[in-house]
Short mmCIF file of C-alpha atoms in Angstrom, two decimals:
data_model
loop_
_atom_site.label_atom_id
_atom_site.label_comp_id
_atom_site.label_asym_id
_atom_site.label_seq_id
_atom_site.Cartn_x
_atom_site.Cartn_y
_atom_site.Cartn_z
CA MET A 1 140.12 122.33 100.30
CA GLY A 2 138.35 122.97 96.98
CA ILE A 3 137.60 126.35 95.46
CA ILE A 4 133.87 126.14 96.26
CA SER A 5 134.53 125.18 99.88
CA GLU A 6 136.86 128.14 100.27
CA LYS A 7 134.47 130.52 98.51
CA LEU A 8 131.63 129.50 100.84
CA LYS A 9 133.92 129.19 103.89
CA LEU A 10 132.40 125.79 104.60
CA ALA A 11 135.09 124.90 107.14
CA LYS A 12 133.46 127.17 109.72
CA TYR A 13 130.10 125.37 109.62
CA ASP A 14 129.25 122.44 111.89
CA HIS A 15 126.09 121.09 110.27
CA ILE A 16 126.01 121.31 106.47
CA VAL A 17 122.96 120.20 104.51
CA ILE A 18 122.83 119.94 100.71
CA LEU A 19 119.48 119.09 99.12
CA ASN A 20 118.44 118.00 95.63
CA MET A 21 121.98 118.20 94.27
CA PRO A 22 122.45 116.93 90.69
CA ALA A 23 124.95 114.09 90.42
CA ASP A 24 127.23 116.05 88.10
CA VAL A 25 127.62 118.78 90.75
CA ALA A 26 128.46 116.43 93.64
CA PRO A 27 132.23 116.28 92.88
CA LEU A 28 132.49 119.96 93.83
CA PHE A 29 131.61 119.02 97.41
CA SER A 30 133.51 115.74 97.61
CA GLU A 31 135.94 117.05 100.25
CA ILE A 32 133.34 117.99 102.83
CA GLN A 33 130.89 116.10 105.02
CA TYR A 34 127.25 116.98 104.58
CA GLN A 35 123.78 115.58 105.07
CA THR A 36 121.21 115.16 102.33
CA LYS A 37 118.15 115.58 104.56
CA MET A 38 117.14 118.67 106.50
CA VAL A 39 117.95 118.62 110.21
CA ASP A 40 117.33 120.97 113.12
CA GLY A 41 120.34 123.11 113.90
CA ALA A 42 121.72 123.24 110.36
CA ASP A 43 123.99 126.26 109.98
CA PHE A 44 124.59 125.92 106.24
CA VAL A 45 121.90 124.79 103.81
CA LEU A 46 122.20 124.59 100.04
CA ASP A 47 119.13 123.60 98.05
CA PHE A 48 118.96 123.20 94.27
CA VAL A 49 115.85 124.51 92.49
CA VAL A 50 114.49 124.02 88.98
CA ASP A 51 112.33 127.12 88.49
CA LEU A 52 111.00 130.22 90.25
CA PRO A 53 107.95 128.57 91.89
CA ASP A 54 110.25 125.85 93.22
CA MET A 55 112.59 128.51 94.59
CA ARG A 56 109.75 130.29 96.37
CA ARG A 57 108.39 127.04 97.84
CA LYS A 58 111.74 126.10 99.31
CA ILE A 59 112.41 129.55 100.74
CA THR A 60 108.95 129.61 102.29
CA ALA A 61 109.37 126.12 103.74
CA LEU A 62 112.72 126.90 105.35
CA ASN A 63 111.39 130.16 106.74
CA LYS A 64 108.40 128.40 108.29
CA ALA A 65 110.33 125.46 109.75
CA HIS A 66 113.07 127.59 111.37
CA GLN A 67 115.56 124.72 111.16
CA LEU A 68 118.36 127.08 110.18
CA THR A 69 120.38 128.47 113.09
CA GLU A 70 120.14 132.15 113.99
CA LYS A 71 123.38 133.03 112.22
CA GLY A 72 123.18 130.30 109.60
CA TYR A 73 123.36 130.69 105.84
CA PHE A 74 120.80 129.43 103.33
CA PHE A 75 121.65 129.19 99.64
CA VAL A 76 119.49 128.23 96.70
CA ALA A 77 121.25 127.22 93.50
CA TYR A 78 119.34 127.95 90.31
CA PRO A 79 120.19 127.10 86.69
CA LYS A 80 121.64 129.90 84.60
CA VAL A 81 120.11 130.98 81.32
CA GLN A 82 123.43 130.09 79.67
CA SER A 83 123.30 126.50 80.98
CA LYS A 84 123.49 123.85 78.28
CA GLN A 85 121.98 121.17 80.54
CA TYR A 86 119.09 122.89 82.30
CA SER A 87 116.26 125.27 81.52
CA GLY A 88 117.57 128.51 82.98
CA ILE A 89 116.08 131.21 85.20
CA LYS A 90 116.58 134.84 84.22
CA ARG A 91 118.36 136.64 87.04
CA ASP A 92 116.32 139.83 86.59
CA ASP A 93 113.09 137.85 87.15
CA ILE A 94 114.06 136.60 90.61
CA PHE A 95 113.63 139.67 92.82
CA PRO A 96 110.23 140.71 91.39
CA PHE A 97 108.94 137.13 91.62
CA LEU A 98 110.05 136.77 95.25
CA HIS A 99 108.95 140.33 96.14
CA VAL A 100 112.39 141.24 97.43
CA ASN A 101 112.48 144.62 99.17
CA GLU A 102 115.22 146.52 97.35
CA ALA A 103 115.99 148.65 100.43
CA THR A 104 116.18 145.96 103.12
CA GLY A 105 116.71 142.78 101.11
CA GLN A 106 113.72 141.15 102.85
CA ILE A 107 112.21 138.35 100.79
CA GLY A 108 108.43 138.75 100.64
CA GLU A 109 106.70 138.00 103.93
CA THR A 110 109.53 135.80 105.20
CA GLN A 111 112.07 136.68 107.88
CA LEU A 112 114.89 136.01 105.42
CA LYS A 113 116.91 138.63 103.58
CA PHE A 114 119.00 138.48 100.44
CA SER A 115 122.70 138.58 101.24
CA ARG A 116 124.79 137.75 98.20
CA MET A 117 124.91 136.04 94.83
CA LEU A 118 127.82 134.00 93.50
CA LYS A 119 128.74 131.49 90.84
CA LEU A 120 128.71 127.77 91.62
CA ASP A 121 129.75 126.44 88.21
CA ASP A 122 128.91 126.91 84.53
CA ASP A 123 125.34 125.74 85.11
CA PHE A 124 124.32 127.16 88.50
CA THR A 125 124.33 130.46 90.38
CA MET A 126 123.74 130.60 94.13
CA ILE A 127 121.67 133.12 96.07
CA GLY A 128 122.62 133.47 99.74
CA MET A 129 120.14 134.37 102.46
CA GLN A 130 120.24 134.98 106.21
CA TRP A 131 117.72 135.82 108.89
CA LEU A 132 116.71 139.47 109.08
CA THR A 133 117.56 139.57 112.78
CA ALA A 134 119.72 137.52 115.10
CA LYS A 135 116.60 135.73 116.30
CA PRO A 136 113.89 135.03 113.68
CA ARG A 137 110.42 136.22 114.56
CA LYS A 138 107.78 133.57 115.03
CA GLN A 139 105.31 133.26 112.19
CA GLY A 140 101.66 134.06 112.65
CA ALA A 141 101.67 137.66 113.83
CA ILE A 142 100.77 140.15 111.11
CA SER A 143 102.73 143.39 111.14
CA GLN A 144 100.84 146.65 111.57
CA ARG A 145 103.79 148.86 110.60
CA VAL A 146 103.12 150.73 107.36
CA ALA A 147 106.76 150.44 106.28
CA ASP A 148 106.52 146.65 106.36
CA TYR A 149 104.07 146.67 103.43
CA GLN A 150 106.29 148.14 100.72
CA ASP A 151 106.81 144.70 99.17
CA ARG A 152 103.03 144.17 98.96
CA VAL A 153 102.47 147.24 96.77
CA PRO A 154 103.18 145.32 93.51
CA GLU A 155 100.67 142.69 94.61
CA LEU A 156 98.06 145.37 95.15
CA GLU A 157 98.81 146.86 91.74
CA ALA A 158 98.25 143.44 90.22
CA LYS A 159 94.83 143.25 91.87
CA LEU A 160 93.96 146.60 90.28
CA GLU A 161 94.91 145.63 86.74
CA SER A 162 91.28 144.94 85.85
CA ARG A 163 90.48 148.56 86.80
CA PRO A 164 92.92 150.67 84.72
CA ALA A 165 91.58 154.05 85.85
CA ILE A 166 91.87 153.16 89.54
CA LEU A 167 95.28 151.61 88.96
CA THR A 168 96.51 154.84 87.40
CA GLN A 169 95.24 156.82 90.39
CA PHE A 170 96.94 154.41 92.77
CA GLN A 171 100.26 154.64 90.93
CA GLN A 172 100.13 158.42 91.13
CA LEU A 173 99.93 158.32 94.93
CA THR A 174 103.02 158.95 97.02
CA PRO A 175 104.82 155.80 98.28
CA GLY A 176 103.52 156.49 101.78
CA TYR A 177 99.88 156.39 100.68
CA GLN A 178 100.54 153.27 98.61
CA ARG A 179 102.02 151.47 101.62
CA GLU A 180 99.11 152.60 103.78
CA TRP A 181 96.63 151.05 101.33
CA ALA A 182 98.70 147.87 101.19
CA ARG A 183 98.51 147.61 104.98
CA TYR A 184 94.78 148.33 104.93
CA ILE A 185 94.21 145.44 102.50
CA PHE A 186 96.72 142.86 103.69
CA ALA A 187 96.95 143.40 107.47
CA THR A 188 94.24 140.83 108.13
CA LYS A 189 94.02 137.06 107.85
CA ALA A 190 90.28 137.18 107.15
CA THR A 191 89.62 136.92 103.42
CA LYS A 192 86.19 138.57 103.60
CA ILE A 193 87.57 141.54 105.51
CA ALA A 194 90.41 141.93 103.01
CA GLU A 195 87.90 141.86 100.14
CA SER A 196 85.72 144.42 101.90
CA HIS A 197 88.74 146.68 102.43
CA PHE A 198 89.69 146.31 98.77
CA ASP A 199 86.21 147.38 97.69
CA LYS A 200 86.43 150.34 100.06
CA MET A 201 89.75 151.38 98.56
CA ILE A 202 88.15 151.36 95.09
CA GLU A 203 85.36 153.59 96.40
CA VAL A 204 87.76 156.04 98.04
CA LEU A 205 90.12 156.34 95.09
CA ALA A 206 87.20 156.71 92.67
CA ALA A 207 85.98 159.59 94.81
CA GLY A 208 89.34 161.30 94.35
CA TYR A 209 90.84 160.83 97.81
CA PRO A 210 94.35 159.43 98.44
CA SER A 211 93.54 157.84 101.80
CA ILE A 212 90.59 156.54 103.74
CA SER A 213 91.26 158.96 106.61
CA LEU A 214 90.95 161.99 104.31
CA TYR A 215 87.86 160.46 102.74
CA ARG A 216 86.21 160.11 106.15
CA MET A 217 87.16 163.65 107.15
CA LYS A 218 85.46 165.08 104.06
CA LYS A 219 82.29 163.01 104.49
#
């Protein structure tokens, strides 16, 4: 068995899927059987990406489809900056772009978590992901737990960039207050409600209060 097969322990998987693989990489997997189209019940999936938006699209799609088994492994292979054949992705840009929670490894709003990173060849690095829990949670339900909104804080800061004074106030808040505001803004599917909550946050912070509950108590 080849070095890559041993490194990935491919022998233990029953349904291997490899997507969008460049022809020059194929010889690395010549000793194994795999499918080139996604199937239900896949327990090992490797997908090649060309840039960060492509990476996010493919992670989001797999998360939504739930075609990976409960204990399966999902890898994305991205081109290195040092690659002489492809336009590379900077490793340090990946986690911020995907909103990876540094504490839990959770990738944005998905039910996938970062597991490991390893070299494929001179051109590609692979990022491995697994489900957060043994059984992935169905999509649709919005979490109401404050702790679940840590990865949305950078998104909220981005929304405040046009208001430097308010942004500074927000960044001076404790992490707990920041997460609470993130939940207040993002814990709804209704765009108008989210916009209304955002405007309310601006009003509260401008008045000098760290949270809406304290603001209401003082009114």
